[in-house]
XYZ file of C-alpha atoms in Angstrom:
787
model
C -92.334 -21.018 66.894
C -92.775 -17.741 65.163
C -96.045 -15.877 66.248
C -97.453 -14.387 63.150
C -100.172 -12.079 63.220
C -102.938 -11.976 60.659
C -102.289 -9.456 57.857
C -104.535 -8.469 54.801
C -103.310 -9.387 51.209
C -101.553 -6.557 50.071
C -99.132 -6.219 46.770
C -95.408 -5.405 47.427
C -92.890 -4.867 44.793
C -91.294 -7.952 43.691
C -87.751 -6.723 44.562
C -88.672 -5.775 47.914
C -90.095 -9.456 48.168
C -87.209 -10.924 47.336
C -84.697 -8.792 49.530
C -86.733 -9.752 52.317
C -86.637 -13.340 51.565
C -82.912 -13.416 51.008
C -82.027 -11.112 53.914
C -83.908 -13.169 56.603
C -82.492 -16.389 58.462
C -79.292 -15.717 56.947
C -80.352 -16.850 53.450
C -78.103 -14.412 51.351
C -75.897 -17.121 49.752
C -78.905 -19.163 48.701
C -79.758 -16.540 45.766
C -77.497 -17.624 42.786
C -79.261 -15.180 39.987
C -81.892 -12.653 39.810
C -83.520 -11.756 36.605
C -85.404 -8.851 35.569
C -88.228 -9.075 33.160
C -89.725 -5.949 31.854
C -93.432 -5.469 31.573
C -95.665 -5.512 28.487
C -98.265 -3.636 26.875
C -101.358 -4.921 25.270
C -101.982 -4.698 21.535
C -105.527 -4.952 20.582
C -107.259 -5.654 17.219
C -110.696 -5.174 15.822
C -113.305 -8.144 16.281
C -113.067 -10.157 12.726
C -116.092 -9.782 10.547
C -117.022 -13.508 10.465
C -117.229 -13.954 14.285
C -120.836 -14.147 15.092
C -122.202 -10.986 16.820
C -123.587 -13.255 19.707
C -120.102 -14.345 20.395
C -119.015 -11.061 20.449
C -121.582 -9.794 22.721
C -121.206 -12.713 25.096
C -117.415 -11.721 25.489
C -117.985 -8.091 25.850
C -120.250 -8.817 28.883
C -117.212 -10.951 30.001
C -114.900 -7.979 30.078
C -113.221 -8.482 26.650
C -114.201 -5.218 24.648
C -111.658 -6.470 22.067
C -109.404 -9.497 21.226
C -105.862 -9.202 21.547
C -104.057 -8.981 18.213
C -102.819 -12.586 18.173
C -106.292 -13.794 19.280
C -107.577 -12.034 16.125
C -104.873 -13.444 13.979
C -105.753 -16.864 14.948
C -109.596 -16.303 14.624
C -108.871 -14.949 10.863
C -106.759 -18.163 10.277
C -109.286 -20.363 11.594
C -112.191 -19.205 9.789
C -109.944 -19.209 6.590
C -109.662 -23.380 6.979
C -105.920 -23.206 8.026
C -104.728 -25.394 10.427
C -103.237 -22.894 13.225
C -101.190 -23.676 16.596
C -101.442 -20.473 19.049
C -97.986 -20.574 20.878
C -97.950 -18.139 23.517
C -97.678 -17.213 27.349
C -99.637 -18.313 30.216
C -102.934 -15.989 30.385
C -102.716 -14.953 26.823
C -106.223 -15.956 26.035
C -105.334 -18.620 23.758
C -109.054 -20.233 24.607
C -110.761 -17.168 23.104
C -108.607 -17.323 19.898
C -109.936 -20.860 18.998
C -113.258 -20.670 20.589
C -114.782 -17.530 18.785
C -114.159 -19.375 15.493
C -115.678 -22.627 16.225
C -118.443 -21.475 18.322
C -119.413 -19.067 15.537
C -119.661 -21.906 13.042
C -121.312 -24.052 15.558
C -123.918 -21.405 15.802
C -124.036 -21.373 11.839
C -124.547 -24.984 12.369
C -128.090 -24.835 14.884
C -129.721 -23.203 11.810
C -129.619 -26.459 9.749
C -132.714 -28.565 9.810
C -131.467 -31.129 12.280
C -129.739 -28.328 14.867
C -126.473 -29.848 14.142
C -125.399 -28.612 10.783
C -121.730 -28.197 12.176
C -119.793 -29.990 14.835
C -116.379 -29.748 16.501
C -114.124 -32.005 18.810
C -112.524 -31.125 21.580
C -108.847 -32.979 22.936
C -107.580 -32.049 26.245
C -104.777 -34.211 28.246
C -106.537 -34.262 31.250
C -110.810 -34.585 32.171
C -110.424 -31.385 34.493
C -109.206 -29.322 31.596
C -112.127 -30.555 29.492
C -114.479 -29.506 32.070
C -113.014 -26.140 32.621
C -113.504 -26.021 28.651
C -117.267 -26.598 28.772
C -118.115 -23.939 30.966
C -115.965 -21.278 29.029
C -118.140 -22.579 25.979
C -120.941 -22.336 27.809
C -120.439 -18.646 28.738
C -119.886 -17.598 25.423
C -122.422 -19.494 23.203
C -126.129 -19.100 23.584
C -128.089 -22.817 24.611
C -128.681 -23.688 21.068
C -124.869 -24.548 20.814
C -124.686 -27.938 22.633
C -121.254 -28.293 24.559
C -121.007 -31.840 26.216
C -118.028 -33.886 27.988
C -117.716 -37.322 26.795
C -115.210 -39.179 29.068
C -114.770 -42.277 31.300
C -117.230 -40.571 33.754
C -119.726 -39.965 31.354
C -122.943 -42.262 32.214
C -124.126 -44.915 29.188
C -127.429 -43.040 28.550
C -125.839 -39.632 28.622
C -123.352 -41.051 25.947
C -125.981 -41.952 23.677
C -127.680 -38.318 23.851
C -123.580 -37.127 22.994
C -123.457 -39.012 20.003
C -127.108 -38.163 18.638
C -127.186 -34.369 19.972
C -124.000 -32.862 20.983
C -122.531 -30.165 18.866
C -119.329 -29.586 20.798
C -117.665 -32.823 22.353
C -115.097 -32.407 24.603
C -113.106 -35.296 25.452
C -109.444 -36.798 25.591
C -107.418 -38.888 23.106
C -107.787 -41.918 25.337
C -111.787 -41.788 24.895
C -111.048 -40.778 20.993
C -108.928 -43.769 20.611
C -111.011 -46.370 22.379
C -114.272 -45.372 22.005
C -115.123 -43.039 19.036
C -112.819 -44.408 16.293
C -113.716 -47.992 16.856
C -117.245 -47.342 17.324
C -117.298 -44.590 14.205
C -120.428 -45.836 12.420
C -122.498 -44.750 15.766
C -120.805 -41.442 15.393
C -121.514 -41.306 11.799
C -123.760 -37.759 11.931
C -121.339 -36.221 14.134
C -118.485 -37.013 11.778
C -120.090 -36.180 8.661
C -120.624 -32.678 10.124
C -117.050 -32.289 11.837
C -115.553 -28.884 10.906
C -113.030 -28.184 13.689
C -111.052 -30.358 15.917
C -109.533 -28.402 18.902
C -105.990 -30.088 20.719
C -105.541 -28.110 23.923
C -102.222 -28.213 25.667
C -100.648 -29.521 22.824
C -96.861 -29.535 24.018
C -98.030 -31.920 26.637
C -98.248 -34.656 23.810
C -94.661 -35.432 23.552
C -92.522 -38.686 23.395
C -94.057 -41.962 23.645
C -97.889 -40.290 24.357
C -97.605 -37.843 21.910
C -96.430 -40.002 19.313
C -99.427 -42.353 19.910
C -101.773 -39.403 19.685
C -100.209 -38.490 16.357
C -101.344 -41.660 15.064
C -104.780 -41.522 16.618
C -105.104 -38.325 15.214
C -104.336 -39.691 11.675
C -106.884 -42.302 12.211
C -109.310 -39.557 12.959
C -108.770 -37.870 9.714
C -108.961 -41.110 7.762
C -112.455 -41.871 9.392
C -113.653 -37.905 8.685
C -112.704 -38.802 5.191
C -114.512 -41.601 4.987
C -117.953 -39.464 5.790
C -116.819 -36.652 3.522
C -115.569 -34.162 6.029
C -112.089 -32.453 6.375
C -111.902 -30.761 9.976
C -109.333 -28.001 10.350
C -107.154 -28.611 13.263
C -106.950 -25.669 15.797
C -103.903 -26.303 18.572
C -103.031 -24.511 21.491
C -99.398 -24.405 23.178
C -97.399 -23.300 25.609
C -94.486 -21.362 23.827
C -92.269 -23.992 22.414
C -89.519 -24.070 19.771
C -91.063 -24.193 16.087
C -94.557 -24.700 17.191
C -95.659 -24.984 13.388
C -93.165 -28.084 13.084
C -94.555 -29.884 16.082
C -98.325 -29.125 14.902
C -97.222 -30.697 11.818
C -95.946 -33.775 13.191
C -98.890 -34.395 15.597
C -101.299 -34.043 12.981
C -99.963 -34.901 9.628
C -100.924 -31.224 8.079
C -98.994 -28.188 7.251
C -99.613 -25.817 9.949
C -99.239 -21.999 10.569
C -98.065 -20.571 13.973
C -99.160 -17.696 16.003
C -96.563 -16.867 18.528
C -96.416 -12.812 19.008
C -97.990 -12.425 22.197
C -99.989 -9.130 22.586
C -101.222 -10.183 25.761
C -100.405 -7.329 28.992
C -97.556 -8.684 31.380
C -96.489 -6.675 34.355
C -92.806 -6.797 35.209
C -91.444 -9.778 36.358
C -88.243 -10.570 39.074
C -87.274 -14.243 38.536
C -84.821 -15.374 41.099
C -82.788 -18.755 41.063
C -82.409 -20.335 44.846
C -80.193 -22.907 45.942
C -80.957 -24.596 49.432
C -78.068 -25.018 51.890
C -76.185 -28.412 52.434
C -77.403 -29.961 55.552
C -75.559 -32.091 57.776
C -76.777 -35.377 56.610
C -75.339 -37.732 54.562
C -76.486 -40.039 51.804
C -75.097 -42.799 49.661
C -71.211 -43.261 50.401
C -71.219 -40.384 52.903
C -72.300 -37.697 50.176
C -73.296 -34.423 51.570
C -77.218 -33.556 51.127
C -78.826 -30.263 50.520
C -82.004 -29.567 52.037
C -85.143 -30.709 49.972
C -86.441 -28.326 47.619
C -90.020 -28.936 49.395
C -89.006 -28.334 52.674
C -87.060 -24.790 51.758
C -90.492 -23.899 49.454
C -92.290 -24.414 52.844
C -90.012 -22.026 54.899
C -90.460 -19.439 52.116
C -94.021 -19.628 51.810
C -94.088 -19.189 55.439
C -92.484 -15.963 55.329
C -94.566 -14.889 52.111
C -97.741 -15.937 53.733
C -96.997 -13.835 57.109
C -96.232 -10.786 55.019
C -99.740 -11.091 53.303
C -98.370 -12.081 49.822
C -100.588 -14.176 47.632
C -97.907 -17.121 46.520
C -98.397 -20.285 44.693
C -95.671 -23.029 45.270
C -95.574 -25.700 42.277
C -94.449 -28.984 43.336
C -93.901 -32.057 41.514
C -96.115 -34.583 43.488
C -99.606 -34.907 45.226
C -97.881 -36.000 48.155
C -95.276 -32.786 48.264
C -98.147 -30.620 47.622
C -99.781 -31.734 51.259
C -96.390 -31.748 52.912
C -95.556 -28.078 52.002
C -99.021 -27.054 52.961
C -98.992 -28.677 56.284
C -95.199 -27.561 57.055
C -96.417 -24.013 56.163
C -99.722 -24.154 58.194
C -97.547 -25.680 61.388
C -94.967 -22.929 61.386
C -97.710 -20.202 60.913
C -99.973 -21.305 63.572
C -103.419 -19.898 63.842
C -104.787 -17.964 62.408
C -102.783 -17.573 59.604
C -102.609 -21.626 59.007
C -106.145 -21.445 57.946
C -105.083 -19.308 55.037
C -103.125 -21.840 53.420
C -104.116 -24.778 51.501
C -103.121 -27.952 49.007
C -104.050 -27.918 45.398
C -103.566 -31.222 43.299
C -105.271 -33.447 41.288
C -107.959 -35.817 42.605
C -109.768 -33.199 44.267
C -113.611 -32.722 43.262
C -114.411 -30.130 40.810
C -116.339 -28.082 43.488
C -113.481 -28.081 45.555
C -110.874 -26.638 43.323
C -113.422 -23.979 42.244
C -113.624 -23.001 45.720
C -109.847 -22.924 46.283
C -109.332 -21.091 43.004
C -112.247 -18.651 44.432
C -110.639 -18.094 47.940
C -107.165 -17.588 46.313
C -108.434 -14.946 43.828
C -110.518 -13.051 46.811
C -107.574 -13.122 48.863
C -109.216 -14.995 51.867
C -106.441 -17.699 51.096
C -102.895 -16.387 50.749
C -100.878 -19.374 50.040
C -101.452 -22.391 47.966
C -99.037 -25.533 47.280
C -100.057 -27.244 44.066
C -99.342 -29.825 41.740
C -99.075 -28.989 37.987
C -102.941 -29.293 38.002
C -102.982 -25.451 38.619
C -100.285 -25.102 35.477
C -103.098 -26.115 32.539
C -105.910 -23.960 31.746
C -107.098 -22.693 34.966
C -107.439 -18.938 35.280
C -106.088 -17.586 38.553
C -105.093 -13.812 38.940
C -103.909 -11.370 41.490
C -100.796 -13.560 42.561
C -97.706 -11.677 43.938
C -95.492 -14.753 43.911
C -94.885 -18.227 42.326
C -92.133 -20.650 43.963
C -90.972 -23.205 41.787
C -89.765 -26.136 44.126
C -87.467 -28.158 41.817
C -87.249 -27.806 37.749
C -90.546 -28.858 36.164
C -88.787 -30.619 33.159
C -88.909 -28.430 30.596
C -88.941 -24.516 30.353
C -92.016 -24.341 28.591
C -93.676 -25.948 32.063
C -91.255 -23.316 34.011
C -92.499 -20.446 31.958
C -96.290 -21.377 32.416
C -96.041 -21.838 36.037
C -94.111 -18.494 36.611
C -96.678 -16.895 34.440
C -99.249 -17.573 36.773
C -97.806 -14.570 38.637
C -98.717 -10.810 37.804
C -101.341 -11.740 35.853
C -103.408 -8.503 36.460
C -100.628 -6.658 35.618
C -98.836 -5.823 38.428
C -95.222 -6.686 39.032
C -94.576 -10.563 40.428
C -91.918 -12.577 41.609
C -91.088 -15.981 40.587
C -88.361 -18.377 42.113
C -87.130 -21.322 40.734
C -85.739 -23.445 44.142
C -83.217 -26.198 42.844
C -83.338 -29.684 44.111
C -80.701 -31.673 44.832
C -80.273 -32.821 41.176
C -77.455 -32.227 38.582
C -80.179 -30.466 36.072
C -81.420 -28.215 38.758
C -77.676 -27.333 40.333
C -76.635 -26.595 36.604
C -79.654 -24.174 36.332
C -79.290 -22.176 39.046
C -75.555 -21.785 38.413
C -76.049 -21.003 34.473
C -79.155 -18.696 34.238
C -78.363 -18.270 30.527
C -79.847 -21.589 30.129
C -83.075 -20.677 30.843
C -83.091 -17.042 30.074
C -80.829 -16.768 27.042
C -82.087 -19.906 25.377
C -85.588 -20.492 23.759
C -87.935 -22.828 24.893
C -87.446 -26.874 23.723
C -89.056 -28.345 20.597
C -91.555 -30.891 21.497
C -89.923 -34.222 20.546
C -92.232 -37.000 19.264
C -91.672 -39.818 16.829
C -94.898 -41.141 15.236
C -93.017 -43.293 12.997
C -91.791 -45.569 15.678
C -92.597 -48.637 14.423
C -93.555 -49.852 17.665
C -96.109 -47.560 18.180
C -97.240 -47.563 14.377
C -97.651 -51.049 14.041
C -100.817 -51.461 16.531
C -102.477 -48.423 15.175
C -102.116 -50.060 11.870
C -103.799 -52.778 13.403
C -106.792 -50.432 15.059
C -106.987 -48.615 11.633
C -107.539 -51.756 9.705
C -110.307 -52.843 12.071
C -112.521 -49.487 12.036
C -112.010 -49.756 7.970
C -109.466 -51.648 5.667
C -106.535 -50.213 5.159
C -105.567 -49.578 1.348
C -102.616 -47.842 -0.942
C -104.120 -44.155 -0.328
C -103.783 -44.919 3.454
C -99.602 -45.643 3.153
C -98.931 -41.633 2.632
C -101.126 -40.873 5.663
C -99.656 -43.076 8.337
C -95.915 -42.417 7.408
C -93.015 -43.814 5.515
C -92.946 -47.133 7.648
C -96.180 -48.287 7.009
C -95.357 -50.072 3.390
C -92.370 -51.806 5.360
C -94.678 -52.715 8.320
C -97.950 -54.024 6.804
C -96.322 -57.578 5.292
C -94.830 -57.614 8.858
C -98.292 -57.560 10.634
C -99.843 -59.928 7.881
C -96.861 -62.771 8.413
C -97.924 -62.308 12.411
C -101.656 -63.189 11.462
C -102.881 -59.782 12.933
C -104.052 -58.579 9.187
C -104.724 -60.381 6.025
C -104.369 -59.221 2.666
C -107.138 -59.379 0.150
C -106.878 -58.215 -3.708
C -103.561 -56.017 -4.579
C -103.576 -53.639 -1.847
C -106.188 -54.291 0.907
C -105.700 -55.466 4.311
C -107.917 -56.400 7.247
C -107.990 -57.262 11.045
C -108.289 -60.724 11.488
C -108.922 -61.058 15.231
C -112.195 -60.850 17.340
C -110.691 -59.037 19.908
C -110.771 -55.019 19.380
C -107.438 -54.003 18.168
C -107.717 -50.708 19.881
C -107.613 -52.437 23.265
C -103.960 -53.344 22.378
C -102.749 -50.304 22.704
C -102.094 -48.154 25.920
C -101.721 -44.307 24.727
C -99.864 -43.656 27.633
C -97.717 -46.899 28.311
C -95.293 -48.770 26.033
C -96.985 -51.984 25.011
C -97.588 -55.231 27.367
C -100.332 -55.642 29.683
C -100.625 -52.840 32.531
C -100.124 -54.390 35.949
C -103.254 -53.921 38.073
C -102.604 -52.202 41.581
C -105.252 -53.679 43.715
C -106.104 -53.023 47.343
C -105.660 -56.536 49.143
C -108.071 -56.185 51.688
C -111.003 -54.631 49.636
C -109.997 -55.873 46.352
C -110.632 -52.234 45.265
C -108.520 -51.414 41.865
C -106.510 -48.316 42.616
C -104.733 -47.930 39.299
C -102.518 -49.564 36.636
C -98.710 -49.099 36.055
C -97.157 -49.921 32.613
C -95.516 -53.162 32.460
C -92.237 -51.700 31.422
C -92.056 -49.614 34.904
C -93.781 -52.458 36.979
C -90.432 -54.146 38.225
C -88.952 -50.931 39.311
C -91.865 -49.332 40.691
C -94.575 -51.974 42.352
C -92.085 -54.757 43.302
C -92.693 -56.478 46.568
C -91.924 -54.295 49.314
C -92.347 -50.950 47.013
C -93.729 -47.587 48.611
C -96.666 -46.940 46.294
C -98.213 -43.211 46.076
C -101.882 -43.110 45.012
C -104.026 -39.909 45.231
C -101.878 -38.563 48.421
C -102.172 -41.799 50.280
C -99.223 -44.133 50.913
C -99.422 -48.043 49.784
C -96.828 -50.962 50.660
C -96.903 -53.666 48.039
C -97.579 -56.873 49.493
C -96.724 -58.886 45.968
C -96.263 -58.562 42.425
C -97.450 -61.711 40.207
C -96.037 -61.099 36.761
C -98.511 -63.896 35.374
C -102.007 -62.299 36.472
C -100.067 -58.644 36.090
C -101.403 -57.885 39.604
C -99.645 -55.992 42.575
C -101.582 -56.264 45.855
C -101.008 -53.108 48.075
C -102.035 -52.356 51.651
C -102.721 -48.899 52.929
C -99.238 -47.995 55.272
C -97.494 -45.211 56.599
C -93.816 -46.120 56.327
C -91.066 -43.403 57.270
C -89.395 -44.359 53.915
C -89.509 -44.141 50.558
C -88.051 -47.210 48.132
C -85.454 -47.093 45.185
C -85.175 -50.107 43.004
C -81.361 -51.703 42.382
C -80.937 -53.309 38.726
C -78.077 -54.827 36.792
C -78.133 -53.905 32.984
C -76.235 -54.857 30.162
C -76.285 -53.477 26.276
C -75.378 -54.565 22.765
C -75.361 -52.885 19.839
C -77.733 -54.101 16.934
C -77.090 -51.431 14.330
C -75.005 -47.946 14.055
C -77.316 -45.385 11.815
C -74.808 -42.516 12.089
C -71.192 -42.212 13.124
C -69.515 -38.707 14.045
C -65.672 -38.458 14.278
C -64.704 -36.428 17.450
C -61.025 -36.422 17.158
C -59.927 -40.006 18.135
C -63.399 -40.120 19.857
C -66.455 -41.328 18.025
C -69.999 -40.166 18.590
C -72.761 -42.971 17.265
C -76.535 -43.028 16.815
C -78.553 -46.326 16.623
C -80.578 -49.508 17.535
C -79.474 -51.118 20.815
C -80.983 -54.093 22.929
C -80.896 -53.521 26.739
C -81.373 -56.685 29.240
C -82.278 -55.205 32.376
C -82.749 -57.007 35.890
C -84.186 -55.667 39.216
C -81.912 -57.606 41.745
C -83.178 -55.234 45.152
C -84.254 -52.389 46.525
C -83.207 -49.578 48.970
C -85.255 -48.302 51.706
C -84.646 -44.436 52.445
C -85.614 -42.210 55.228
C -88.175 -39.261 53.933
C -86.785 -36.478 55.323
C -82.995 -36.954 54.660
C -82.658 -39.402 51.996
C -80.509 -41.465 54.631
C -80.337 -45.453 53.975
C -82.203 -47.364 56.396
C -81.490 -50.703 54.499
C -81.370 -52.960 51.274
C -83.481 -56.102 50.677
C -83.066 -58.592 47.546
C -85.555 -59.088 45.041
C -86.108 -62.301 42.495
C -87.465 -60.897 39.347
C -86.828 -62.318 35.858
C -85.026 -60.261 33.600
C -86.448 -57.930 30.720
C -85.152 -56.897 27.055
C -85.936 -53.800 25.330
C -84.870 -53.018 22.019
C -84.777 -48.944 21.390
C -82.668 -46.343 20.297
C -79.525 -44.907 21.863
C -76.628 -42.300 21.480
C -73.114 -43.502 22.488
C -69.711 -42.277 22.497
C -66.072 -43.921 22.654
C -62.811 -42.898 23.846
C -59.427 -44.433 23.174
C -56.333 -45.615 25.408
C -54.499 -42.668 24.090
C -56.979 -40.402 25.271
C -57.292 -41.846 28.941
C -53.699 -41.381 28.807
C -53.934 -37.798 27.935
C -56.916 -37.142 30.464
C -54.780 -38.804 33.121
C -57.365 -41.624 33.802
C -55.695 -44.871 35.145
C -57.382 -48.066 34.470
C -58.692 -48.113 38.303
C -60.310 -44.596 38.026
C -61.846 -45.194 34.557
C -65.050 -47.227 35.862
C -65.862 -44.272 38.089
C -65.251 -41.568 35.694
C -67.316 -43.246 33.172
C -70.125 -43.822 35.410
C -70.550 -40.312 36.716
C -70.208 -38.972 33.450
C -72.995 -41.209 32.142
C -75.218 -39.933 35.375
C -74.564 -36.664 34.797
C -75.355 -36.770 30.952
C -78.761 -38.331 31.956
C -79.484 -35.528 34.217
C -78.905 -32.848 31.821
C -80.376 -34.352 28.697
C -84.056 -32.840 29.990
C -82.297 -29.556 28.928
C -81.984 -30.577 25.382
C -85.090 -32.959 24.937
C -88.623 -32.599 26.344
C -88.037 -35.861 28.545
C -87.727 -36.505 32.448
C -84.664 -38.289 33.476
C -87.180 -41.178 34.216
C -87.613 -41.633 30.641
C -83.946 -42.197 29.751
C -81.337 -45.023 30.745
C -77.670 -45.217 30.589
C -74.847 -47.970 30.693
C -71.186 -47.272 30.912
C -68.391 -49.729 30.081
C -64.841 -49.627 30.652
C -64.393 -51.871 27.615
C -67.689 -52.735 25.740
C -67.456 -56.021 23.567
C -69.017 -54.490 20.566
C -66.756 -51.555 20.339
C -63.562 -52.569 21.998
C -63.371 -49.415 23.499
C -64.597 -47.587 26.953
C -68.528 -46.716 26.108
C -71.212 -44.552 27.490
C -74.787 -45.415 26.350
C -77.850 -43.217 26.634
C -80.865 -44.709 25.549
C -84.606 -44.217 25.247
C -86.422 -46.340 27.785
C -89.398 -46.801 25.793
C -89.780 -49.918 23.094
C -88.515 -48.441 19.465
C -87.405 -45.302 20.964
C -88.937 -42.195 21.607
C -86.647 -39.325 20.008
C -85.048 -38.208 23.253
C -81.614 -40.200 22.309
C -81.726 -38.911 18.853
C -82.179 -35.491 20.192
C -79.103 -35.827 22.567
C -76.800 -37.069 19.282
C -78.027 -34.148 17.325
C -77.496 -31.605 20.339
C -74.199 -33.598 21.622
C -71.787 -30.805 21.919
C -74.023 -28.408 23.772
C -75.325 -31.191 26.112
C -72.209 -32.826 27.024
C -70.309 -29.562 27.811
C -73.272 -28.407 30.032
C -72.900 -31.593 31.514
C -69.243 -31.340 32.153
C -69.548 -27.783 33.610
C -72.567 -29.103 35.925
C -70.106 -31.768 37.471
C -67.261 -29.070 37.506
C -69.472 -26.423 39.103
C -70.409 -28.804 42.162
C -68.936 -27.718 45.523
C -68.948 -31.232 46.824
C -65.408 -32.774 46.813
C -66.308 -36.516 45.503
C -69.728 -36.505 44.131
C -73.466 -35.924 45.185
C -76.903 -35.958 44.380
C -76.192 -32.428 42.685
C -73.818 -33.592 40.139
C -72.985 -37.375 39.614
C -75.288 -39.613 41.891
C -78.416 -40.853 40.366
C -81.523 -41.449 42.492
C -82.259 -44.710 40.317
C -78.857 -46.055 39.859
C -79.068 -49.832 40.033
C -75.222 -50.015 41.609
C -75.492 -47.878 44.694
C -74.034 -45.132 43.087
C -70.739 -46.938 43.160
C -68.407 -46.280 41.861
C -67.996 -42.629 41.162
C -65.238 -40.314 40.199
C -66.289 -37.020 40.038
C -62.716 -35.404 38.990
C -62.068 -38.116 36.462
C -65.253 -37.666 35.059
C -64.394 -33.892 34.500
C -61.354 -34.948 32.572
C -62.671 -37.568 30.951
C -65.465 -35.321 29.259
C -62.411 -32.378 28.619
C -60.522 -35.025 26.406
C -63.972 -36.000 24.823
C -65.086 -32.522 23.872
C -61.618 -31.474 22.919
C -62.411 -33.285 19.419
C -65.821 -32.169 19.124
C -66.059 -30.510 15.501
C -68.742 -28.018 16.378
C -72.574 -28.140 17.077
C -73.575 -27.543 12.963
C -71.455 -30.901 11.928
C -72.423 -32.967 14.840
C -76.232 -32.155 14.748
C -76.272 -33.342 11.007
C -77.389 -29.516 10.266
C -78.716 -28.838 13.313
C -82.228 -28.868 14.843
């Protein structure tokens, strides 16, 4: 073990840090690219005249003499009653931009006879972020403004006080959906006075979850209108493409975006890093790289040893603990005490203590999940290591922005996982640095999402003709369907009522995709640990599955689909599990077809039949296959949206792909395209699925499908269709650039392949994509006019 000496935290130029990391331990070949981002000077504006003097005085006491220009712009827009989205970088003071106008109006409201002439609602994707924001509001506003949390942890007696007296209620979309809207009569005095709705970290509302939240916000607007209020919506977002359009799709209201960041920033050196190949082998003898978390542990060890304040972002709670433990073990005493893990599940006091220790320099290294990415103010960091691409460029810049927040230079580093997307990015830096961040993809008009919200809305207030435009163009077609199912009853010409005794809102799981969630219960104690979506239960909590919960590992003893219960026991197996499945797909309807020479690119509706038939056990450290077990689970049917492409026999001849190579070529192209789609749509590879067929019965041609893994679709496949030429070109380049001979997890192998990553033909996949792309008409045509 290297014997590290205790060093005080000190700032070193980021170039020097990177040179030291790359030159040590023969690592020079791991650095694939370095990007230098210049410093930015602050631009200030005067306080808007309509911000109360008490709020200005509190801000000045906290060190904010003048707002930055974008903060003042947002304040003015909000006070003028405009829906506004603040989409600026990390640490750019978005909170003050919306808090100053909100708290000013709440102060005005305290002068009403009941002390609550104006109210505001704050929505956050996590309870921790809402708690942080409550503290910020309390720092800025006098005591007579009454901020209060309203979430699942709020005791019943306190909930009544919040309903009656709080002027600033901080909650989450789930509580709005399940608690506030169904019980709106008890919230009548709050809703009558509702002036503002703040939606924080709105870029996190994407896919199925975002589509649900969009419909919850339409239900909120409808109930507010019933009580005579028309609140102004204020949104805060990480930098995204076209934030005004995202805000409009989320709220249903025209929005103005504030995007020109006037906050100061120190120079940033951004490095791309690829871990080395190891002697271990994975499926079918494929080479395996050192894991991004193991590489991050080595790099964090060197940085902490040099007195560099560093945060490592990892993808899971377990990885956060592992990186911290690995680093502590390599450093030894006394430096090991200056490294810790930070993740969701910690108490607020524990998190505050860690943040203080990191800020003061007592703590030099922190391994964190994205819990530190959202809204937590940590300054004074010298370096950020990102172990694995976090899924979107927006999240990447959020995490990188945690370094250099006091104006000093800083180092950010993306460490590639053994994954096609990560491999592509570290060898194609222009995909990160020359492209704008993604648009947030959501589809509120998805009938599978809209239908249950129409039922919930009818239970809150009978639906009428005026509601059709509010809920979107599919509403008029869905109402008769819901009436035929006996869920709604029509009275008069245009009035629909909820017919059941049970609460309509309980049928909607905002973070799932329908069906009764499976409860995860500890068998020995009967304690409920959590739930998992019905759609994901077969692959994640089947009998024998390894299940992680709040840093602890459990083994699933049994899965009962009739009672929707998975029984688990605490365990510490040396392996993870991966489900094996078989999938068939049929085309229900084709919406759009684009001719790519002889090939065809299509988008439409499909039916996917999937059956989990077994699972693999993989060694945690190396990914080595330890064994396979069979399972007997029923098939599941999913109707969703897909993008697919076909090629002809003549094209296969041109590409020199004989019949025996075609299954492996199509399968490899499918895997890699799933891995690369998150670069063009704000999704994770686990949100989408794929099927490749050498001769599909519906097309009578070799066909590759990529589909949304959610009922009715989530907008991801459509995004792939609209960006098809760029997406499939990136897929082809990612396969071709990988240094392996026959295919590996960095290019064409998939961690969720139901066929054990067999057959795969890497070289034939490149030739297949070449012949497909040769006929592509250009992005503008294929995209139907672009984004």
